[in-house]
């Protein structure tokens, strides 16, 4: 029974496309724009500054910055009420 389950999983993973979706590509492009912005800023910046600098909403900037932090590409620091980001 276990062998049949493994074979089934192998068939499913073999049929999945490894080509990124349009949404994934756009997300990567946005994160690259954020990294470029942080490079040009040369200082620690707030989420609002990232959003304004890249032309996205603060919510979107926050979500992308969370991914970049998870991937160890940015460093997050906080004061009492705001989060700030810089390149790792």
Short mmCIF file of N, CA and C in Angstrom, two decimals:
data_model
loop_
_atom_site.label_atom_id
_atom_site.label_comp_id
_atom_site.label_asym_id
_atom_site.label_seq_id
_atom_site.Cartn_x
_atom_site.Cartn_y
_atom_site.Cartn_z
N UNK A 1 0.83 -1.20 0.00
CA UNK A 1 0.00 0.00 0.00
C UNK A 1 0.88 1.26 0.00
N UNK A 2 1.92 1.28 0.79
CA UNK A 2 2.82 2.42 0.84
C UNK A 2 3.48 2.65 -0.52
N UNK A 3 3.87 1.59 -1.18
CA UNK A 3 4.50 1.69 -2.50
C UNK A 3 3.55 2.34 -3.49
N UNK A 4 2.29 1.98 -3.44
CA UNK A 4 1.28 2.56 -4.33
C UNK A 4 1.12 4.06 -4.05
N UNK A 5 1.16 4.45 -2.78
CA UNK A 5 1.02 5.87 -2.43
C UNK A 5 2.22 6.66 -2.94
N UNK A 6 3.41 6.13 -2.79
CA UNK A 6 4.61 6.81 -3.25
C UNK A 6 4.57 6.94 -4.76
N UNK A 7 4.17 5.90 -5.47
CA UNK A 7 4.08 5.94 -6.93
C UNK A 7 3.07 6.98 -7.36
N UNK A 8 1.97 7.09 -6.64
CA UNK A 8 0.95 8.08 -6.96
C UNK A 8 1.49 9.50 -6.78
N UNK A 9 2.21 9.72 -5.70
CA UNK A 9 2.81 11.04 -5.45
C UNK A 9 3.85 11.36 -6.52
N UNK A 10 4.64 10.39 -6.92
CA UNK A 10 5.64 10.60 -7.97
C UNK A 10 4.98 11.01 -9.28
N UNK A 11 3.87 10.37 -9.62
CA UNK A 11 3.15 10.72 -10.87
C UNK A 11 2.60 12.14 -10.79
N UNK A 12 2.06 12.51 -9.64
CA UNK A 12 1.51 13.86 -9.48
C UNK A 12 2.60 14.91 -9.57
N UNK A 13 3.72 14.69 -8.92
CA UNK A 13 4.78 15.68 -8.96
C UNK A 13 5.42 15.75 -10.33
N UNK A 14 5.42 14.66 -11.07
CA UNK A 14 6.01 14.65 -12.41
C UNK A 14 5.16 15.43 -13.40
N UNK A 15 3.86 15.54 -13.13
CA UNK A 15 2.98 16.25 -14.05
C UNK A 15 2.86 17.73 -13.72
N UNK A 16 3.36 18.15 -12.56
CA UNK A 16 3.30 19.57 -12.20
C UNK A 16 4.30 20.35 -13.02
N UNK A 17 3.87 21.53 -13.42
CA UNK A 17 4.76 22.40 -14.18
C UNK A 17 5.72 23.11 -13.23
N UNK A 18 6.96 23.22 -13.65
CA UNK A 18 7.94 23.96 -12.85
C UNK A 18 8.06 25.40 -13.34
N UNK A 19 7.28 25.75 -14.36
CA UNK A 19 7.27 27.12 -14.87
C UNK A 19 6.53 28.01 -13.88
N UNK A 20 7.15 29.11 -13.45
CA UNK A 20 6.46 29.99 -12.50
C UNK A 20 5.23 30.64 -13.13
N UNK A 21 4.24 30.90 -12.29
CA UNK A 21 3.03 31.56 -12.76
C UNK A 21 3.31 33.05 -12.96
N UNK A 22 2.40 33.71 -13.64
CA UNK A 22 2.54 35.16 -13.86
C UNK A 22 2.59 35.90 -12.52
N UNK A 23 1.77 35.46 -11.57
CA UNK A 23 1.74 36.10 -10.25
C UNK A 23 3.09 35.92 -9.53
N UNK A 24 3.68 34.74 -9.65
CA UNK A 24 4.98 34.50 -9.02
C UNK A 24 6.07 35.38 -9.65
N UNK A 25 6.03 35.50 -10.97
CA UNK A 25 7.01 36.34 -11.67
C UNK A 25 6.85 37.80 -11.24
N UNK A 26 5.61 38.28 -11.19
CA UNK A 26 5.35 39.66 -10.77
C UNK A 26 5.82 39.89 -9.34
N UNK A 27 5.61 38.91 -8.46
CA UNK A 27 6.06 39.03 -7.08
C UNK A 27 7.57 39.14 -7.00
N UNK A 28 8.27 38.31 -7.78
CA UNK A 28 9.74 38.38 -7.80
C UNK A 28 10.22 39.73 -8.33
N UNK A 29 9.54 40.24 -9.35
CA UNK A 29 9.91 41.54 -9.91
C UNK A 29 9.71 42.65 -8.88
N UNK A 30 8.61 42.58 -8.15
CA UNK A 30 8.35 43.59 -7.11
C UNK A 30 9.41 43.51 -6.03
N UNK A 31 9.76 42.30 -5.61
CA UNK A 31 10.79 42.17 -4.57
C UNK A 31 12.14 42.67 -5.07
N UNK A 32 12.43 42.47 -6.34
CA UNK A 32 13.69 43.00 -6.89
C UNK A 32 13.66 44.53 -6.90
N UNK A 33 12.50 45.12 -7.22
CA UNK A 33 12.39 46.58 -7.19
C UNK A 33 12.60 47.10 -5.77
N UNK A 34 12.09 46.36 -4.78
CA UNK A 34 12.28 46.75 -3.38
C UNK A 34 13.77 46.69 -3.02
N UNK A 35 14.45 45.63 -3.42
CA UNK A 35 15.87 45.52 -3.15
C UNK A 35 16.65 46.64 -3.83
N UNK A 36 16.28 46.97 -5.07
CA UNK A 36 16.92 48.07 -5.78
C UNK A 36 16.69 49.39 -5.05
N UNK A 37 15.46 49.58 -4.56
CA UNK A 37 15.14 50.81 -3.82
C UNK A 37 15.97 50.90 -2.54
N UNK A 38 16.06 49.79 -1.80
CA UNK A 38 16.85 49.79 -0.57
C UNK A 38 18.32 50.07 -0.87
N UNK A 39 18.82 49.56 -1.98
CA UNK A 39 20.20 49.82 -2.37
C UNK A 39 20.41 51.30 -2.64
N UNK A 40 19.50 51.90 -3.40
CA UNK A 40 19.66 53.32 -3.74
C UNK A 40 19.41 54.22 -2.53
N UNK A 41 18.55 53.79 -1.61
CA UNK A 41 18.28 54.60 -0.41
C UNK A 41 19.52 54.67 0.46
N UNK A 42 20.25 53.57 0.56
CA UNK A 42 21.48 53.56 1.34
C UNK A 42 21.28 53.78 2.83
N UNK A 43 20.07 53.60 3.30
CA UNK A 43 19.79 53.78 4.73
C UNK A 43 18.61 52.91 5.11
N UNK A 44 18.32 52.84 6.39
CA UNK A 44 17.17 52.11 6.88
C UNK A 44 15.92 52.93 6.57
N UNK A 45 14.90 52.27 6.01
CA UNK A 45 13.67 52.98 5.62
C UNK A 45 12.44 52.27 6.16
N UNK A 46 11.37 53.04 6.31
CA UNK A 46 10.12 52.48 6.82
C UNK A 46 9.36 51.77 5.71
N UNK A 47 8.37 51.01 6.09
CA UNK A 47 7.51 50.32 5.12
C UNK A 47 6.84 51.35 4.22
N UNK A 48 6.38 52.46 4.80
CA UNK A 48 5.72 53.49 4.00
C UNK A 48 6.66 54.08 2.96
N UNK A 49 7.92 54.28 3.34
CA UNK A 49 8.90 54.81 2.39
C UNK A 49 9.17 53.81 1.26
N UNK A 50 9.24 52.53 1.59
CA UNK A 50 9.42 51.50 0.57
C UNK A 50 8.22 51.52 -0.37
N UNK A 51 7.02 51.54 0.19
CA UNK A 51 5.81 51.54 -0.63
C UNK A 51 5.79 52.72 -1.59
N UNK A 52 6.07 53.88 -1.07
CA UNK A 52 6.07 55.08 -1.90
C UNK A 52 7.18 55.02 -2.96
N UNK A 53 8.34 54.56 -2.56
CA UNK A 53 9.48 54.51 -3.47
C UNK A 53 9.31 53.51 -4.60
N UNK A 54 8.56 52.45 -4.33
CA UNK A 54 8.37 51.39 -5.33
C UNK A 54 7.04 51.52 -6.06
N UNK A 55 6.13 52.30 -5.49
CA UNK A 55 4.83 52.51 -6.13
C UNK A 55 3.83 51.40 -5.87
N UNK A 56 3.82 50.89 -4.63
CA UNK A 56 2.86 49.86 -4.22
C UNK A 56 2.23 50.29 -2.91
N UNK A 57 1.22 49.57 -2.47
CA UNK A 57 0.57 49.90 -1.20
C UNK A 57 1.46 49.48 -0.03
N UNK A 58 1.22 50.07 1.12
CA UNK A 58 1.97 49.70 2.31
C UNK A 58 1.75 48.23 2.67
N UNK A 59 0.54 47.76 2.49
CA UNK A 59 0.24 46.35 2.78
C UNK A 59 1.02 45.40 1.88
N UNK A 60 1.09 45.75 0.61
CA UNK A 60 1.86 44.94 -0.34
C UNK A 60 3.34 45.00 -0.01
N UNK A 61 3.83 46.19 0.31
CA UNK A 61 5.24 46.35 0.68
C UNK A 61 5.56 45.51 1.91
N UNK A 62 4.69 45.53 2.88
CA UNK A 62 4.89 44.77 4.10
C UNK A 62 4.97 43.27 3.80
N UNK A 63 4.07 42.79 2.97
CA UNK A 63 4.05 41.36 2.61
C UNK A 63 5.34 40.96 1.89
N UNK A 64 5.78 41.78 0.95
CA UNK A 64 7.01 41.48 0.21
C UNK A 64 8.23 41.57 1.12
N UNK A 65 8.26 42.54 2.00
CA UNK A 65 9.38 42.68 2.94
C UNK A 65 9.45 41.48 3.88
N UNK A 66 8.31 40.94 4.25
CA UNK A 66 8.28 39.74 5.09
C UNK A 66 8.94 38.57 4.36
N UNK A 67 8.66 38.43 3.08
CA UNK A 67 9.28 37.37 2.28
C UNK A 67 10.78 37.61 2.17
N UNK A 68 11.18 38.85 1.92
CA UNK A 68 12.60 39.17 1.81
C UNK A 68 13.32 38.94 3.13
N UNK A 69 12.65 39.20 4.25
CA UNK A 69 13.24 38.94 5.56
C UNK A 69 13.40 37.44 5.77
N UNK A 70 12.39 36.68 5.41
CA UNK A 70 12.45 35.22 5.52
C UNK A 70 13.62 34.65 4.71
N UNK A 71 13.87 35.27 3.56
CA UNK A 71 14.96 34.83 2.68
C UNK A 71 16.31 35.46 3.05
N UNK A 72 16.35 36.14 4.20
CA UNK A 72 17.58 36.78 4.72
C UNK A 72 18.18 37.81 3.76
N UNK A 73 17.32 38.53 3.05
CA UNK A 73 17.80 39.57 2.14
C UNK A 73 17.67 40.96 2.75
N UNK A 74 16.81 41.10 3.75
CA UNK A 74 16.66 42.38 4.45
C UNK A 74 16.70 42.14 5.95
N UNK A 75 16.99 43.22 6.67
CA UNK A 75 17.01 43.20 8.13
C UNK A 75 15.89 44.10 8.61
N UNK A 76 15.11 43.62 9.56
CA UNK A 76 14.02 44.41 10.13
C UNK A 76 14.44 44.91 11.51
N UNK A 77 14.24 46.20 11.72
CA UNK A 77 14.43 46.78 13.04
C UNK A 77 13.15 47.52 13.40
N UNK A 78 12.93 47.71 14.68
CA UNK A 78 11.69 48.35 15.12
C UNK A 78 11.98 49.41 16.16
N UNK A 79 11.11 50.44 16.14
CA UNK A 79 11.08 51.33 17.29
C UNK A 79 9.73 51.08 17.93
N UNK A 80 9.20 52.02 18.66
CA UNK A 80 7.97 51.77 19.39
C UNK A 80 6.77 51.42 18.50
N UNK A 81 6.68 52.07 17.33
CA UNK A 81 5.48 51.88 16.51
C UNK A 81 5.73 51.54 15.05
N UNK A 82 6.96 51.60 14.60
CA UNK A 82 7.25 51.38 13.19
C UNK A 82 8.31 50.31 12.98
N UNK A 83 8.20 49.66 11.82
CA UNK A 83 9.24 48.72 11.40
C UNK A 83 10.06 49.39 10.30
N UNK A 84 11.35 49.16 10.35
CA UNK A 84 12.27 49.72 9.36
C UNK A 84 13.08 48.58 8.75
N UNK A 85 13.47 48.77 7.51
CA UNK A 85 14.18 47.73 6.78
C UNK A 85 15.43 48.28 6.12
N UNK A 86 16.44 47.41 6.05
CA UNK A 86 17.67 47.71 5.32
C UNK A 86 18.14 46.41 4.70
N UNK A 87 19.12 46.52 3.80
CA UNK A 87 19.66 45.32 3.17
C UNK A 87 20.42 44.50 4.19
N UNK A 88 20.35 43.20 4.05
CA UNK A 88 21.07 42.29 4.95
C UNK A 88 22.55 42.29 4.61
#
